[in-house]
PDB file of C-alpha atoms in Angstrom:
ATOM      1  CA  UNK A   1      72.072 325.921  -7.090  1.00 75.00           C
ATOM      2  CA  UNK A   2      74.643 323.116  -7.360  1.00 83.00           C
ATOM      3  CA  UNK A   3      74.518 320.564 -10.175  1.00 86.00           C
ATOM      4  CA  UNK A   4      73.171 317.724  -7.998  1.00 84.00           C
ATOM      5  CA  UNK A   5      70.327 319.835  -6.613  1.00 85.00           C
ATOM      6  CA  UNK A   6      69.502 321.042 -10.125  1.00 85.00           C
ATOM      7  CA  UNK A   7      69.379 317.471 -11.422  1.00 83.00           C
ATOM      8  CA  UNK A   8      67.222 316.390  -8.474  1.00 82.00           C
ATOM      9  CA  UNK A   9      64.863 319.297  -9.095  1.00 82.00           C
ATOM     10  CA  UNK A  10      64.571 318.341 -12.770  1.00 84.00           C
ATOM     11  CA  UNK A  11      63.710 314.782 -11.729  1.00 80.00           C
ATOM     12  CA  UNK A  12      60.993 316.086  -9.422  1.00 77.00           C
ATOM     13  CA  UNK A  13      59.596 318.429 -12.050  1.00 79.00           C
ATOM     14  CA  UNK A  14      59.056 315.395 -14.256  1.00 80.00           C
ATOM     15  CA  UNK A  15      57.723 313.249 -11.410  1.00 74.00           C
ATOM     16  CA  UNK A  16      55.340 315.999 -10.282  1.00 72.00           C
ATOM     17  CA  UNK A  17      53.445 315.775 -13.554  1.00 80.00           C
ATOM     18  CA  UNK A  18      51.736 312.892 -11.758  1.00 72.00           C
ATOM     19  CA  UNK A  19      50.222 315.489  -9.397  1.00 69.00           C
ATOM     20  CA  UNK A  20      48.709 317.193 -12.424  1.00 72.00           C
ATOM     21  CA  UNK A  21      47.422 313.984 -14.010  1.00 81.00           C
ATOM     22  CA  UNK A  22      45.880 312.931 -10.690  1.00 79.00           C
ATOM     23  CA  UNK A  23      44.545 316.387  -9.879  1.00 70.00           C
ATOM     24  CA  UNK A  24      41.011 315.277  -9.029  1.00 84.00           C
ATOM     25  CA  UNK A  25      42.173 312.374  -6.837  1.00 84.00           C
ATOM     26  CA  UNK A  26      44.499 314.654  -4.883  1.00 77.00           C
ATOM     27  CA  UNK A  27      41.775 317.290  -4.645  1.00 76.00           C
ATOM     28  CA  UNK A  28      39.472 314.724  -3.030  1.00 84.00           C
ATOM     29  CA  UNK A  29      42.264 313.567  -0.693  1.00 83.00           C
ATOM     30  CA  UNK A  30      43.033 317.151   0.283  1.00 77.00           C
ATOM     31  CA  UNK A  31      39.367 317.959   0.921  1.00 82.00           C
ATOM     32  CA  UNK A  32      39.008 314.847   3.104  1.00 85.00           C
ATOM     33  CA  UNK A  33      42.173 315.617   5.098  1.00 83.00           C
ATOM     34  CA  UNK A  34      43.284 311.989   4.966  1.00 86.00           C
ATOM     35  CA  UNK A  35      46.949 312.683   4.136  1.00 87.00           C
ATOM     36  CA  UNK A  36      47.577 313.748   7.747  1.00 93.00           C
ATOM     37  CA  UNK A  37      47.575 310.347   9.430  1.00 94.00           C
ATOM     38  CA  UNK A  38      46.396 309.660  13.024  1.00 95.00           C
ATOM     39  CA  UNK A  39      49.989 309.407  14.262  1.00 96.00           C
ATOM     40  CA  UNK A  40      50.672 312.967  13.075  1.00 97.00           C
ATOM     41  CA  UNK A  41      47.383 314.285  14.386  1.00 97.00           C
ATOM     42  CA  UNK A  42      48.082 312.868  17.855  1.00 97.00           C
ATOM     43  CA  UNK A  43      51.577 314.341  18.030  1.00 98.00           C
ATOM     44  CA  UNK A  44      50.479 317.734  16.686  1.00 98.00           C
ATOM     45  CA  UNK A  45      47.149 318.048  18.512  1.00 98.00           C
ATOM     46  CA  UNK A  46      48.417 320.475  21.159  1.00 98.00           C
ATOM     47  CA  UNK A  47      50.403 322.565  18.670  1.00 98.00           C
ATOM     48  CA  UNK A  48      47.543 322.784  16.171  1.00 98.00           C
ATOM     49  CA  UNK A  49      45.210 323.717  19.021  1.00 98.00           C
ATOM     50  CA  UNK A  50      46.999 327.081  19.220  1.00 98.00           C
ATOM     51  CA  UNK A  51      46.021 328.018  15.605  1.00 98.00           C
ATOM     52  CA  UNK A  52      49.626 328.215  14.365  1.00 98.00           C
ATOM     53  CA  UNK A  53      50.977 329.793  11.211  1.00 98.00           C
ATOM     54  CA  UNK A  54      52.638 326.876   9.424  1.00 98.00           C
ATOM     55  CA  UNK A  55      55.462 326.666   6.916  1.00 98.00           C
ATOM     56  CA  UNK A  56      55.497 323.344   5.075  1.00 98.00           C
ATOM     57  CA  UNK A  57      59.114 322.798   4.098  1.00 97.00           C
ATOM     58  CA  UNK A  58      59.227 320.861   0.780  1.00 95.00           C
ATOM     59  CA  UNK A  59      55.482 320.821   0.367  1.00 94.00           C
ATOM     60  CA  UNK A  60      55.149 318.533  -2.677  1.00 90.00           C
ATOM     61  CA  UNK A  61      51.552 317.973  -3.753  1.00 87.00           C
ATOM     62  CA  UNK A  62      50.259 319.998  -0.796  1.00 88.00           C
ATOM     63  CA  UNK A  63      47.503 317.670   0.415  1.00 88.00           C
ATOM     64  CA  UNK A  64      49.022 317.768   3.920  1.00 93.00           C
ATOM     65  CA  UNK A  65      48.635 321.549   4.005  1.00 95.00           C
ATOM     66  CA  UNK A  66      44.870 321.493   3.696  1.00 94.00           C
ATOM     67  CA  UNK A  67      44.698 318.744   6.320  1.00 94.00           C
ATOM     68  CA  UNK A  68      46.773 320.928   8.662  1.00 97.00           C
ATOM     69  CA  UNK A  69      44.305 323.786   8.165  1.00 96.00           C
ATOM     70  CA  UNK A  70      41.382 321.492   8.858  1.00 95.00           C
ATOM     71  CA  UNK A  71      43.121 320.309  12.033  1.00 96.00           C
ATOM     72  CA  UNK A  72      43.503 323.854  13.385  1.00 97.00           C
ATOM     73  CA  UNK A  73      46.279 325.731  11.598  1.00 98.00           C
ATOM     74  CA  UNK A  74      45.526 329.394  10.844  1.00 98.00           C
ATOM     75  CA  UNK A  75      47.580 329.546   7.646  1.00 98.00           C
ATOM     76  CA  UNK A  76      50.027 327.429   5.662  1.00 98.00           C
ATOM     77  CA  UNK A  77      52.826 328.499   3.342  1.00 98.00           C
ATOM     78  CA  UNK A  78      54.206 325.650   1.246  1.00 98.00           C
ATOM     79  CA  UNK A  79      57.738 325.918  -0.136  1.00 98.00           C
ATOM     80  CA  UNK A  80      58.972 323.563  -2.850  1.00 95.00           C
ATOM     81  CA  UNK A  81      61.482 323.752  -5.692  1.00 91.00           C
ATOM     82  CA  UNK A  82      59.113 322.088  -8.165  1.00 91.00           C
ATOM     83  CA  UNK A  83      57.091 324.656 -10.090  1.00 93.00           C
ATOM     84  CA  UNK A  84      54.799 321.887 -11.315  1.00 91.00           C
ATOM     85  CA  UNK A  85      54.060 320.612  -7.797  1.00 90.00           C
ATOM     86  CA  UNK A  86      53.617 324.087  -6.289  1.00 94.00           C
ATOM     87  CA  UNK A  87      51.384 325.202  -9.148  1.00 93.00           C
ATOM     88  CA  UNK A  88      49.087 322.191  -8.846  1.00 90.00           C
ATOM     89  CA  UNK A  89      48.977 322.563  -5.059  1.00 92.00           C
ATOM     90  CA  UNK A  90      48.013 326.229  -5.364  1.00 95.00           C
ATOM     91  CA  UNK A  91      45.205 325.352  -7.765  1.00 91.00           C
ATOM     92  CA  UNK A  92      43.792 322.861  -5.271  1.00 90.00           C
ATOM     93  CA  UNK A  93      44.058 325.292  -2.357  1.00 92.00           C
ATOM     94  CA  UNK A  94      42.371 328.040  -4.385  1.00 94.00           C
ATOM     95  CA  UNK A  95      39.608 325.701  -5.517  1.00 92.00           C
ATOM     96  CA  UNK A  96      38.948 324.680  -1.921  1.00 91.00           C
ATOM     97  CA  UNK A  97      39.100 328.291  -0.710  1.00 94.00           C
ATOM     98  CA  UNK A  98      41.656 327.712   2.056  1.00 94.00           C
ATOM     99  CA  UNK A  99      44.307 329.999   3.556  1.00 95.00           C
ATOM    100  CA  UNK A 100      47.261 328.388   1.857  1.00 96.00           C
ATOM    101  CA  UNK A 101      49.831 329.778  -0.579  1.00 96.00           C
ATOM    102  CA  UNK A 102      52.890 328.341  -2.306  1.00 97.00           C
ATOM    103  CA  UNK A 103      56.384 329.635  -2.958  1.00 97.00           C
ATOM    104  CA  UNK A 104      58.777 328.086  -5.483  1.00 96.00           C
ATOM    105  CA  UNK A 105      62.312 328.032  -4.076  1.00 95.00           C
ATOM    106  CA  UNK A 106      65.300 325.770  -3.537  1.00 92.00           C
ATOM    107  CA  UNK A 107      65.945 325.036   0.118  1.00 94.00           C
ATOM    108  CA  UNK A 108      67.581 325.922   2.439  1.00 96.00           C
ATOM    109  CA  UNK A 109      67.307 329.663   1.940  1.00 95.00           C
ATOM    110  CA  UNK A 110      63.525 329.987   2.130  1.00 96.00           C
ATOM    111  CA  UNK A 111      62.465 333.419   0.762  1.00 97.00           C
ATOM    112  CA  UNK A 112      60.354 334.049   3.855  1.00 98.00           C
ATOM    113  CA  UNK A 113      60.670 336.507   6.725  1.00 98.00           C
ATOM    114  CA  UNK A 114      62.454 335.621   9.952  1.00 98.00           C
ATOM    115  CA  UNK A 115      60.075 334.444  12.673  1.00 98.00           C
ATOM    116  CA  UNK A 116      57.120 333.876  10.349  1.00 98.00           C
ATOM    117  CA  UNK A 117      56.139 330.398  11.580  1.00 98.00           C
ATOM    118  CA  UNK A 118      54.785 328.813  14.732  1.00 98.00           C
ATOM    119  CA  UNK A 119      55.252 325.382  13.173  1.00 98.00           C
ATOM    120  CA  UNK A 120      57.581 324.105  10.469  1.00 98.00           C
ATOM    121  CA  UNK A 121      56.173 320.827   9.155  1.00 98.00           C
ATOM    122  CA  UNK A 122      58.295 318.588   6.935  1.00 97.00           C
ATOM    123  CA  UNK A 123      58.812 315.000   5.931  1.00 94.00           C
ATOM    124  CA  UNK A 124      57.348 312.174   3.868  1.00 94.00           C
ATOM    125  CA  UNK A 125      60.366 312.096   1.577  1.00 91.00           C
ATOM    126  CA  UNK A 126      61.818 315.561   2.177  1.00 94.00           C
ATOM    127  CA  UNK A 127      64.927 315.402   4.342  1.00 95.00           C
ATOM    128  CA  UNK A 128      66.680 313.026   1.949  1.00 92.00           C
ATOM    129  CA  UNK A 129      66.976 315.828  -0.648  1.00 92.00           C
ATOM    130  CA  UNK A 130      68.841 318.255   1.652  1.00 94.00           C
ATOM    131  CA  UNK A 131      72.611 318.183   0.877  1.00 92.00           C
ATOM    132  CA  UNK A 132      73.584 320.374   3.866  1.00 95.00           C
ATOM    133  CA  UNK A 133      71.825 319.325   7.057  1.00 97.00           C
ATOM    134  CA  UNK A 134      73.288 322.136   9.178  1.00 98.00           C
ATOM    135  CA  UNK A 135      72.095 324.801   6.735  1.00 98.00           C
ATOM    136  CA  UNK A 136      68.701 323.067   6.682  1.00 98.00           C
ATOM    137  CA  UNK A 137      68.378 323.265  10.475  1.00 98.00           C
ATOM    138  CA  UNK A 138      69.635 326.861  10.672  1.00 98.00           C
ATOM    139  CA  UNK A 139      67.079 328.054   8.125  1.00 98.00           C
ATOM    140  CA  UNK A 140      64.247 326.323   9.966  1.00 98.00           C
ATOM    141  CA  UNK A 141      65.312 327.935  13.253  1.00 98.00           C
ATOM    142  CA  UNK A 142      65.358 331.294  11.479  1.00 98.00           C
ATOM    143  CA  UNK A 143      61.736 330.836  10.409  1.00 98.00           C
ATOM    144  CA  UNK A 144      60.459 329.803  13.835  1.00 98.00           C
ATOM    145  CA  UNK A 145      59.045 332.219  16.368  1.00 98.00           C
ATOM    146  CA  UNK A 146      59.970 331.748  20.036  1.00 98.00           C
ATOM    147  CA  UNK A 147      58.230 328.614  21.352  1.00 98.00           C
ATOM    148  CA  UNK A 148      57.583 327.522  17.752  1.00 98.00           C
ATOM    149  CA  UNK A 149      57.890 323.869  16.778  1.00 98.00           C
ATOM    150  CA  UNK A 150      59.589 321.712  14.169  1.00 98.00           C
ATOM    151  CA  UNK A 151      57.759 318.496  13.275  1.00 98.00           C
ATOM    152  CA  UNK A 152      59.223 315.748  11.085  1.00 98.00           C
ATOM    153  CA  UNK A 153      57.493 312.588   9.895  1.00 98.00           C
ATOM    154  CA  UNK A 154      60.000 310.974   7.600  1.00 97.00           C
ATOM    155  CA  UNK A 155      61.514 307.851   6.131  1.00 96.00           C
ATOM    156  CA  UNK A 156      63.845 306.183   8.629  1.00 98.00           C
ATOM    157  CA  UNK A 157      67.491 306.575   7.541  1.00 97.00           C
ATOM    158  CA  UNK A 158      67.864 302.786   7.635  1.00 97.00           C
ATOM    159  CA  UNK A 159      64.882 302.175   5.333  1.00 97.00           C
ATOM    160  CA  UNK A 160      66.822 302.634   2.042  1.00 95.00           C
ATOM    161  CA  UNK A 161      68.921 299.630   3.070  1.00 97.00           C
ATOM    162  CA  UNK A 162      65.979 297.207   3.131  1.00 97.00           C
ATOM    163  CA  UNK A 163      65.313 295.111   0.053  1.00 96.00           C
ATOM    164  CA  UNK A 164      61.787 294.765  -1.271  1.00 95.00           C
ATOM    165  CA  UNK A 165      61.882 290.963  -1.226  1.00 96.00           C
ATOM    166  CA  UNK A 166      58.555 289.419  -0.285  1.00 96.00           C
ATOM    167  CA  UNK A 167      59.839 286.382   1.637  1.00 96.00           C
ATOM    168  CA  UNK A 168      62.400 287.828   4.098  1.00 96.00           C
ATOM    169  CA  UNK A 169      63.825 291.280   4.883  1.00 93.00           C
ATOM    170  CA  UNK A 170      67.330 291.622   3.454  1.00 96.00           C
ATOM    171  CA  UNK A 171      69.957 294.366   3.353  1.00 97.00           C
ATOM    172  CA  UNK A 172      70.789 295.600  -0.131  1.00 96.00           C
ATOM    173  CA  UNK A 173      74.471 294.981  -0.981  1.00 96.00           C
ATOM    174  CA  UNK A 174      74.735 298.347  -2.786  1.00 95.00           C
ATOM    175  CA  UNK A 175      73.688 300.502   0.188  1.00 96.00           C
ATOM    176  CA  UNK A 176      75.373 301.521   3.457  1.00 97.00           C
ATOM    177  CA  UNK A 177      73.874 303.232   6.509  1.00 97.00           C
ATOM    178  CA  UNK A 178      77.042 305.314   6.737  1.00 97.00           C
ATOM    179  CA  UNK A 179      77.431 306.235   3.067  1.00 97.00           C
ATOM    180  CA  UNK A 180      76.957 309.936   2.246  1.00 96.00           C
ATOM    181  CA  UNK A 181      74.476 309.266  -0.569  1.00 95.00           C
ATOM    182  CA  UNK A 182      73.051 306.762  -3.025  1.00 94.00           C
ATOM    183  CA  UNK A 183      71.128 306.820  -6.294  1.00 92.00           C
ATOM    184  CA  UNK A 184      67.374 306.521  -5.873  1.00 89.00           C
ATOM    185  CA  UNK A 185      66.148 303.705  -8.121  1.00 88.00           C
ATOM    186  CA  UNK A 186      62.409 303.757  -7.401  1.00 80.00           C
ATOM    187  CA  UNK A 187      59.575 305.901  -8.705  1.00 68.00           C
ATOM    188  CA  UNK A 188      59.022 308.839  -8.451  1.00 69.00           C
ATOM    189  CA  UNK A 189      62.631 310.027  -8.138  1.00 70.00           C
ATOM    190  CA  UNK A 190      64.480 307.336 -10.061  1.00 75.00           C
ATOM    191  CA  UNK A 191      67.995 308.495 -10.890  1.00 82.00           C
ATOM    192  CA  UNK A 192      68.134 311.317  -8.332  1.00 89.00           C
ATOM    193  CA  UNK A 193      70.842 311.526  -5.657  1.00 93.00           C
ATOM    194  CA  UNK A 194      69.404 310.767  -2.226  1.00 93.00           C
ATOM    195  CA  UNK A 195      71.439 311.961   0.768  1.00 95.00           C
ATOM    196  CA  UNK A 196      72.036 309.294   3.403  1.00 95.00           C
ATOM    197  CA  UNK A 197      72.303 310.127   7.120  1.00 95.00           C
ATOM    198  CA  UNK A 198      72.072 308.357  10.430  1.00 97.00           C
ATOM    199  CA  UNK A 199      69.272 309.055  12.873  1.00 98.00           C
ATOM    200  CA  UNK A 200      71.893 310.254  15.361  1.00 98.00           C
ATOM    201  CA  UNK A 201      73.179 312.816  12.852  1.00 98.00           C
ATOM    202  CA  UNK A 202      69.679 314.182  12.266  1.00 98.00           C
ATOM    203  CA  UNK A 203      68.873 314.477  15.972  1.00 98.00           C
ATOM    204  CA  UNK A 204      72.251 315.986  16.823  1.00 98.00           C
ATOM    205  CA  UNK A 205      71.905 318.573  14.048  1.00 98.00           C
ATOM    206  CA  UNK A 206      68.457 319.603  15.323  1.00 98.00           C
ATOM    207  CA  UNK A 207      69.654 320.024  18.908  1.00 98.00           C
ATOM    208  CA  UNK A 208      72.913 321.764  17.951  1.00 98.00           C
ATOM    209  CA  UNK A 209      70.834 324.297  16.010  1.00 98.00           C
ATOM    210  CA  UNK A 210      69.252 325.288  19.325  1.00 98.00           C
ATOM    211  CA  UNK A 211      65.999 323.328  19.289  1.00 98.00           C
ATOM    212  CA  UNK A 212      64.766 321.405  22.318  1.00 98.00           C
ATOM    213  CA  UNK A 213      63.863 317.790  21.543  1.00 98.00           C
ATOM    214  CA  UNK A 214      60.375 316.920  22.827  1.00 98.00           C
ATOM    215  CA  UNK A 215      59.663 313.655  21.028  1.00 98.00           C
ATOM    216  CA  UNK A 216      61.516 311.054  18.972  1.00 98.00           C
ATOM    217  CA  UNK A 217      60.094 307.697  17.897  1.00 98.00           C
ATOM    218  CA  UNK A 218      60.802 305.030  15.297  1.00 98.00           C
ATOM    219  CA  UNK A 219      57.968 303.267  13.464  1.00 98.00           C
ATOM    220  CA  UNK A 220      57.763 299.951  11.571  1.00 97.00           C
ATOM    221  CA  UNK A 221      55.259 301.139   8.948  1.00 95.00           C
ATOM    222  CA  UNK A 222      56.623 303.103   5.963  1.00 95.00           C
ATOM    223  CA  UNK A 223      54.942 306.403   5.131  1.00 91.00           C
ATOM    224  CA  UNK A 224      54.802 305.394   1.437  1.00 87.00           C
ATOM    225  CA  UNK A 225      54.536 302.109  -0.434  1.00 87.00           C
ATOM    226  CA  UNK A 226      54.963 301.783  -4.162  1.00 82.00           C
ATOM    227  CA  UNK A 227      51.768 300.507  -5.735  1.00 80.00           C
ATOM    228  CA  UNK A 228      51.745 296.765  -6.237  1.00 81.00           C
ATOM    229  CA  UNK A 229      54.708 296.143  -3.900  1.00 88.00           C
ATOM    230  CA  UNK A 230      54.422 294.297  -0.576  1.00 93.00           C
ATOM    231  CA  UNK A 231      57.870 293.872   0.987  1.00 96.00           C
ATOM    232  CA  UNK A 232      58.735 291.691   3.965  1.00 97.00           C
ATOM    233  CA  UNK A 233      60.725 294.626   5.347  1.00 97.00           C
ATOM    234  CA  UNK A 234      57.432 296.446   5.967  1.00 96.00           C
ATOM    235  CA  UNK A 235      55.799 293.842   8.197  1.00 94.00           C
ATOM    236  CA  UNK A 236      56.824 295.221  11.593  1.00 95.00           C
ATOM    237  CA  UNK A 237      60.326 293.894  12.236  1.00 95.00           C
ATOM    238  CA  UNK A 238      62.348 296.859  10.979  1.00 97.00           C
ATOM    239  CA  UNK A 239      62.228 300.659  11.330  1.00 98.00           C
ATOM    240  CA  UNK A 240      60.785 302.348   8.241  1.00 98.00           C
ATOM    241  CA  UNK A 241      59.800 305.802   9.520  1.00 98.00           C
ATOM    242  CA  UNK A 242      60.462 308.165  12.396  1.00 98.00           C
ATOM    243  CA  UNK A 243      58.770 311.157  14.018  1.00 98.00           C
ATOM    244  CA  UNK A 244      60.482 314.080  15.703  1.00 98.00           C
ATOM    245  CA  UNK A 245      59.020 317.092  17.497  1.00 98.00           C
ATOM    246  CA  UNK A 246      61.261 319.902  18.738  1.00 98.00           C
ATOM    247  CA  UNK A 247      60.638 323.358  20.186  1.00 98.00           C
ATOM    248  CA  UNK A 248      62.377 326.688  19.697  1.00 98.00           C
ATOM    249  CA  UNK A 249      63.172 327.875  23.275  1.00 94.00           C
TER     250      UNK A 249
END
C-alpha cells in the first residue's frame, strides 16, 4: 500500500467511528432500505430482478447492501479498507439476519474469486479514492461473470470545483477539473488526497476495460450534503452526480 492510500485509509478509519456512534440510526436506515434511492432502484430494477450476487466495491457503512438485498439481490459481499466501517456494517447485517458479509482490503486487488459477481455496485464517494483507474476497472472486470453489470452512482467529477456559497454558484480558485488530485477539506475525509478525473476519462476507462456502456447520465442533485449546508451549486444548474451502468459482454 502506497503512502497516500495508507494516509487516506487512516483518515477513513477515524471518520468511520461515526458509523459506530450512529449505529442505531444506520441500523434503522439499513432495515428501511432508504439508502438506495429511487434513481438507483429504477436503473437497477432489471438487474436486481435476476437475483444477482453483488460485490459492493468500497462498501462504507453498508446500508446500501441491505437495501440491495431487499430489492432482489441474492447475496452481497462488501469490500472496504476501513476495519471500523466493515466491522460495524457486519454487525448490522448479522443483527438483521441478511446474506451479507464484509471483507477488509485495499482496492484494487479484491481478495475475491474471479467471476464471483453478477453485479459490482460502487459509488457515493468511492471512485475518488482510487489512484489507478485502469487497475480499478481491470479488477472489477475480473470479478464480473459474463453478462454481469457494473453500476456507479457517484459524485460528478466537476462537483469538487463548486463553492458552497449560498447566493451564487462559483468555481473554487484552488481546484481544477484537469488537476490529478486535490486535498479534501470537508468532513468526513478532511485532509485526505482525493483523485480528480474527468467524466470522459472514467467512461473511456470503463469501455477500454471491455465493458459495454448501457447508460450514462448526469444529475443536478448531489448524493450527499453536509449537515447545515445549503449551497447554490446544488439548486439544479450544475452537475453534482452521475450514474453509469455497463455490462460485461
